[in-house]
């Protein structure tokens, strides 16, 4: 399994180099210039959800940061940020934006499943559409718990369970019918490249509790009826996402370790 997972990680790294060339690189400057943090495919404002709270003065780690636009906003809001990502190409884009527009903060090339960061270093761990879908939850949640201080918070966005169940086997936009069983969605290897993880709600709760988290909230994100389809990511259409949640935003805090279950 270790060899298989290493091959998947290498494949995902190649895929994100291509995505950076085609979309995330060209889109980065616009995302960095936003005055507000937006969540997900349909730009739900943080000021509406309020999941991060006051970040001024906090030590924050962003996992799977991509081009690090979320970290830029957090830094401008007064947080001390470290941004990490597997993709050298996306981090190169982030460094270019730091030079051209600022702000600056540490960028670390790292797999969220094996972080080269000290235990108990952060008050908040954030992942905006990164670690939750692309990393093994048993590994990245363990690492998030390790680097958080007691009472620290974890906020992560991922595809909704329902969207993962409705995307066809050959990829493309989610349909109005189930395309796979819920157990099969836990670990999906797409024919077009890339391996993803889409645990059920029960799996997320079990794993978060295993690693000592207490769940504060789960926000289901829908598309506004008048929103355009996303210009690049073909996961859901606006018509689909206005009926069913396209994404899920989890909020948890690092409490006493939970020993039962798992």
CSV table of C-alpha atoms in Angstrom, one decimal, residues 10-258:
chain,number,residue,atom,x,y,z
A,10,UNK,CA,3.4,11.4,-7.7
A,11,UNK,CA,0.5,11.3,-10.1
A,12,UNK,CA,-1.4,14.0,-8.2
A,13,UNK,CA,1.8,16.2,-8.2
A,14,UNK,CA,2.0,15.9,-12.0
A,15,UNK,CA,-1.7,16.7,-12.3
A,16,UNK,CA,-1.4,19.9,-10.3
A,17,UNK,CA,1.5,21.0,-12.3
A,18,UNK,CA,-0.8,20.8,-15.4
A,19,UNK,CA,-3.7,22.5,-13.5
A,20,UNK,CA,-1.4,25.4,-12.5
A,21,UNK,CA,-0.4,25.9,-16.1
A,22,UNK,CA,-3.9,25.9,-17.4
A,23,UNK,CA,-5.9,27.6,-14.6
A,24,UNK,CA,-4.5,28.2,-11.1
A,25,UNK,CA,-1.5,30.1,-12.3
A,26,UNK,CA,-3.4,32.5,-14.6
A,27,UNK,CA,-6.1,33.0,-12.0
A,28,UNK,CA,-3.8,33.6,-9.0
A,29,UNK,CA,-3.4,37.4,-9.3
A,30,UNK,CA,-7.1,37.9,-9.3
A,31,UNK,CA,-7.5,35.7,-6.3
A,32,UNK,CA,-4.7,37.4,-4.4
A,33,UNK,CA,-6.2,40.8,-5.0
A,34,UNK,CA,-9.6,40.0,-3.4
A,35,UNK,CA,-10.3,42.1,-0.3
A,36,UNK,CA,-12.4,39.3,1.3
A,37,UNK,CA,-11.8,35.5,1.6
A,38,UNK,CA,-14.2,33.4,-0.5
A,39,UNK,CA,-14.9,29.7,0.0
A,40,UNK,CA,-15.3,27.2,-2.8
A,41,UNK,CA,-16.5,27.0,-6.3
A,42,UNK,CA,-19.2,29.6,-5.9
A,43,UNK,CA,-17.3,32.2,-3.8
A,44,UNK,CA,-19.2,32.1,-0.6
A,45,UNK,CA,-17.9,35.0,1.6
A,46,UNK,CA,-16.2,34.2,4.8
A,47,UNK,CA,-17.9,37.3,6.3
A,48,UNK,CA,-21.2,35.4,5.8
A,49,UNK,CA,-20.1,32.1,7.2
A,50,UNK,CA,-17.7,33.4,9.9
A,51,UNK,CA,-15.9,30.1,10.3
A,52,UNK,CA,-12.5,31.5,10.9
A,53,UNK,CA,-13.3,34.1,13.5
A,54,UNK,CA,-10.7,36.6,14.6
A,55,UNK,CA,-7.3,35.5,13.2
A,56,UNK,CA,-5.2,38.5,14.2
A,57,UNK,CA,-2.2,37.3,16.1
A,58,UNK,CA,-2.8,33.6,15.5
A,59,UNK,CA,-0.2,31.1,14.2
A,60,UNK,CA,-1.9,29.6,11.1
A,61,UNK,CA,-1.0,26.7,8.8
A,62,UNK,CA,-2.6,26.4,5.4
A,63,UNK,CA,-2.5,22.8,4.0
A,64,UNK,CA,-2.5,22.2,0.3
A,65,UNK,CA,-2.5,26.0,-0.2
A,66,UNK,CA,-2.2,25.9,-4.0
A,67,UNK,CA,-1.2,29.4,-5.1
A,68,UNK,CA,-1.8,30.6,-1.5
A,69,UNK,CA,-4.4,33.2,-2.0
A,70,UNK,CA,-6.1,32.1,1.3
A,71,UNK,CA,-2.8,32.6,3.1
A,72,UNK,CA,-2.4,36.0,1.6
A,73,UNK,CA,-5.8,37.1,3.0
A,74,UNK,CA,-5.0,35.6,6.4
A,75,UNK,CA,-1.6,37.4,6.5
A,76,UNK,CA,-3.3,40.7,5.6
A,77,UNK,CA,-5.8,40.0,8.5
A,78,UNK,CA,-2.9,39.8,11.0
A,79,UNK,CA,-2.2,36.1,11.2
A,80,UNK,CA,1.3,34.6,11.2
A,81,UNK,CA,1.0,32.2,8.3
A,82,UNK,CA,2.9,29.2,7.0
A,83,UNK,CA,1.5,27.9,3.6
A,84,UNK,CA,2.3,24.4,2.4
A,85,UNK,CA,1.6,22.5,-0.8
A,86,UNK,CA,2.8,19.4,-2.7
A,87,UNK,CA,3.1,21.3,-6.0
A,88,UNK,CA,6.3,23.1,-6.7
A,89,UNK,CA,4.6,24.8,-9.7
A,90,UNK,CA,1.8,26.3,-7.6
A,91,UNK,CA,4.3,27.5,-4.9
A,92,UNK,CA,6.3,29.1,-7.7
A,93,UNK,CA,3.2,31.0,-8.7
A,94,UNK,CA,2.7,32.0,-5.0
A,95,UNK,CA,6.3,33.3,-4.7
A,96,UNK,CA,5.9,35.4,-7.8
A,97,UNK,CA,2.8,37.0,-6.3
A,98,UNK,CA,4.6,37.6,-3.1
A,99,UNK,CA,7.4,39.5,-5.0
A,100,UNK,CA,5.0,41.4,-7.2
A,101,UNK,CA,2.1,42.3,-4.8
A,102,UNK,CA,2.8,41.0,-1.3
A,103,UNK,CA,2.3,40.1,1.4
A,104,UNK,CA,5.1,37.6,2.1
A,105,UNK,CA,5.0,34.6,4.4
A,106,UNK,CA,6.8,31.2,4.5
A,107,UNK,CA,6.0,28.7,1.7
A,108,UNK,CA,6.9,25.1,2.3
A,109,UNK,CA,6.7,22.3,-0.2
A,110,UNK,CA,5.3,19.4,1.7
A,111,UNK,CA,2.8,16.5,1.6
A,112,UNK,CA,0.0,17.2,4.1
A,113,UNK,CA,0.4,13.5,5.1
A,114,UNK,CA,4.0,14.1,6.3
A,115,UNK,CA,4.6,17.6,7.5
A,116,UNK,CA,8.1,18.8,8.3
A,117,UNK,CA,6.7,21.1,11.0
A,118,UNK,CA,7.0,21.0,14.8
A,119,UNK,CA,4.3,19.5,17.0
A,120,UNK,CA,2.0,22.1,18.7
A,121,UNK,CA,3.1,25.0,16.5
A,122,UNK,CA,-0.3,26.4,15.3
A,123,UNK,CA,-3.5,27.8,16.6
A,124,UNK,CA,-5.4,27.2,13.4
A,125,UNK,CA,-5.1,24.8,10.5
A,126,UNK,CA,-7.0,25.7,7.3
A,127,UNK,CA,-7.4,23.9,4.0
A,128,UNK,CA,-9.5,25.5,1.3
A,129,UNK,CA,-10.2,22.7,-1.2
A,130,UNK,CA,-6.9,20.9,-0.9
A,131,UNK,CA,-6.0,18.3,1.7
A,132,UNK,CA,-9.4,16.8,2.4
A,133,UNK,CA,-9.9,15.6,-1.2
A,134,UNK,CA,-6.4,14.8,-2.2
A,135,UNK,CA,-4.8,13.3,0.9
A,136,UNK,CA,-5.5,10.2,2.9
A,137,UNK,CA,-7.7,11.4,5.8
A,138,UNK,CA,-6.2,8.9,8.3
A,139,UNK,CA,-2.8,10.5,7.6
A,140,UNK,CA,-3.5,14.2,7.1
A,141,UNK,CA,-5.9,14.5,10.0
A,142,UNK,CA,-3.3,12.9,12.3
A,143,UNK,CA,-0.8,15.5,11.1
A,144,UNK,CA,-3.2,18.4,11.5
A,145,UNK,CA,-3.9,17.2,15.1
A,146,UNK,CA,-0.2,16.9,15.8
A,147,UNK,CA,0.8,20.4,14.7
A,148,UNK,CA,-2.2,22.1,16.5
A,149,UNK,CA,-2.0,23.4,20.0
A,150,UNK,CA,-4.6,22.2,22.5
A,151,UNK,CA,-7.8,24.1,21.8
A,152,UNK,CA,-6.6,24.9,18.3
A,153,UNK,CA,-9.1,24.8,15.4
A,154,UNK,CA,-9.3,22.9,12.1
A,155,UNK,CA,-11.3,24.4,9.2
A,156,UNK,CA,-11.4,22.5,5.9
A,157,UNK,CA,-13.4,22.5,2.7
A,158,UNK,CA,-14.1,19.5,0.5
A,159,UNK,CA,-16.4,18.2,-2.2
A,160,UNK,CA,-19.8,17.2,-0.8
A,161,UNK,CA,-20.3,13.4,-0.3
A,162,UNK,CA,-23.3,13.6,-2.7
A,163,UNK,CA,-21.3,15.2,-5.5
A,164,UNK,CA,-18.7,12.4,-5.2
A,165,UNK,CA,-21.5,9.8,-5.5
A,166,UNK,CA,-23.0,11.5,-8.6
A,167,UNK,CA,-19.9,12.1,-10.8
A,168,UNK,CA,-19.7,9.5,-13.6
A,169,UNK,CA,-16.9,6.9,-13.6
A,170,UNK,CA,-15.2,8.7,-16.6
A,171,UNK,CA,-15.4,12.0,-14.7
A,172,UNK,CA,-17.3,15.2,-15.7
A,173,UNK,CA,-20.2,17.0,-14.1
A,174,UNK,CA,-22.3,15.4,-11.4
A,175,UNK,CA,-25.5,13.8,-12.7
A,176,UNK,CA,-28.9,13.6,-11.0
A,177,UNK,CA,-28.5,10.0,-10.2
A,178,UNK,CA,-26.0,8.0,-8.1
A,179,UNK,CA,-23.0,6.7,-10.1
A,180,UNK,CA,-21.2,4.7,-7.3
A,181,UNK,CA,-21.7,3.3,-3.9
A,182,UNK,CA,-20.8,5.3,-0.8
A,183,UNK,CA,-18.0,2.9,0.2
A,184,UNK,CA,-16.5,3.1,-3.3
A,185,UNK,CA,-16.4,6.9,-3.1
A,186,UNK,CA,-14.0,6.8,-0.1
A,187,UNK,CA,-11.0,6.4,-2.3
A,188,UNK,CA,-11.5,7.1,-6.0
A,189,UNK,CA,-8.9,6.8,-8.8
A,190,UNK,CA,-10.0,8.8,-11.8
A,191,UNK,CA,-9.2,7.6,-15.3
A,192,UNK,CA,-8.1,11.2,-16.3
A,193,UNK,CA,-5.5,11.2,-13.6
A,194,UNK,CA,-5.5,11.8,-9.9
A,195,UNK,CA,-6.7,9.9,-6.8
A,196,UNK,CA,-9.1,11.5,-4.3
A,197,UNK,CA,-10.7,10.7,-1.0
A,198,UNK,CA,-14.4,11.3,-0.3
A,199,UNK,CA,-15.3,9.9,3.1
A,200,UNK,CA,-18.9,9.7,4.2
A,201,UNK,CA,-20.2,12.0,7.0
A,202,UNK,CA,-19.9,9.0,9.4
A,203,UNK,CA,-16.3,8.4,8.3
A,204,UNK,CA,-15.4,12.1,8.9
A,205,UNK,CA,-17.0,12.1,12.3
A,206,UNK,CA,-15.2,8.8,13.3
A,207,UNK,CA,-11.8,10.0,12.1
A,208,UNK,CA,-12.1,13.5,13.6
A,209,UNK,CA,-12.9,12.0,16.9
A,210,UNK,CA,-10.1,9.4,16.6
A,211,UNK,CA,-7.6,12.2,16.3
A,212,UNK,CA,-9.0,14.2,19.2
A,213,UNK,CA,-11.2,16.7,17.4
A,214,UNK,CA,-14.6,17.9,18.5
A,215,UNK,CA,-16.9,19.0,15.7
A,216,UNK,CA,-18.2,22.5,15.9
A,217,UNK,CA,-20.1,22.8,12.6
A,218,UNK,CA,-20.6,21.4,9.1
A,219,UNK,CA,-21.7,24.0,6.5
A,220,UNK,CA,-23.2,22.7,3.3
A,221,UNK,CA,-22.4,25.1,0.4
A,222,UNK,CA,-24.8,25.6,-2.5
A,223,UNK,CA,-24.6,27.7,-5.7
A,224,UNK,CA,-26.6,30.9,-6.0
A,225,UNK,CA,-29.3,30.3,-8.7
A,226,UNK,CA,-27.9,33.0,-10.9
A,227,UNK,CA,-24.2,32.0,-10.6
A,228,UNK,CA,-22.3,30.9,-13.8
A,229,UNK,CA,-20.8,27.5,-14.0
A,230,UNK,CA,-17.2,27.4,-12.9
A,231,UNK,CA,-14.8,28.3,-15.8
A,232,UNK,CA,-12.4,25.4,-15.2
A,233,UNK,CA,-13.5,22.8,-12.6
A,234,UNK,CA,-16.0,20.4,-14.1
A,235,UNK,CA,-17.4,18.9,-10.9
A,236,UNK,CA,-20.9,20.2,-10.6
A,237,UNK,CA,-23.1,22.6,-12.7
A,238,UNK,CA,-24.8,25.6,-11.1
A,239,UNK,CA,-28.2,23.9,-11.8
A,240,UNK,CA,-27.0,20.9,-9.8
A,241,UNK,CA,-25.4,22.8,-7.0
A,242,UNK,CA,-28.4,25.1,-6.5
A,243,UNK,CA,-30.4,21.9,-5.6
A,244,UNK,CA,-27.8,19.9,-3.7
A,245,UNK,CA,-24.7,21.0,-1.8
A,246,UNK,CA,-21.6,21.1,-3.9
A,247,UNK,CA,-19.2,21.4,-1.0
A,248,UNK,CA,-18.9,20.9,2.7
A,249,UNK,CA,-17.0,23.1,5.1
A,250,UNK,CA,-16.1,21.4,8.4
A,251,UNK,CA,-15.1,23.2,11.6
A,252,UNK,CA,-13.5,21.3,14.5
A,253,UNK,CA,-11.3,22.1,17.5
A,254,UNK,CA,-8.5,20.1,19.1
A,255,UNK,CA,-9.9,18.8,22.4
A,256,UNK,CA,-8.8,16.0,24.7
A,257,UNK,CA,-7.8,12.9,22.9
A,258,UNK,CA,-10.7,10.5,22.2
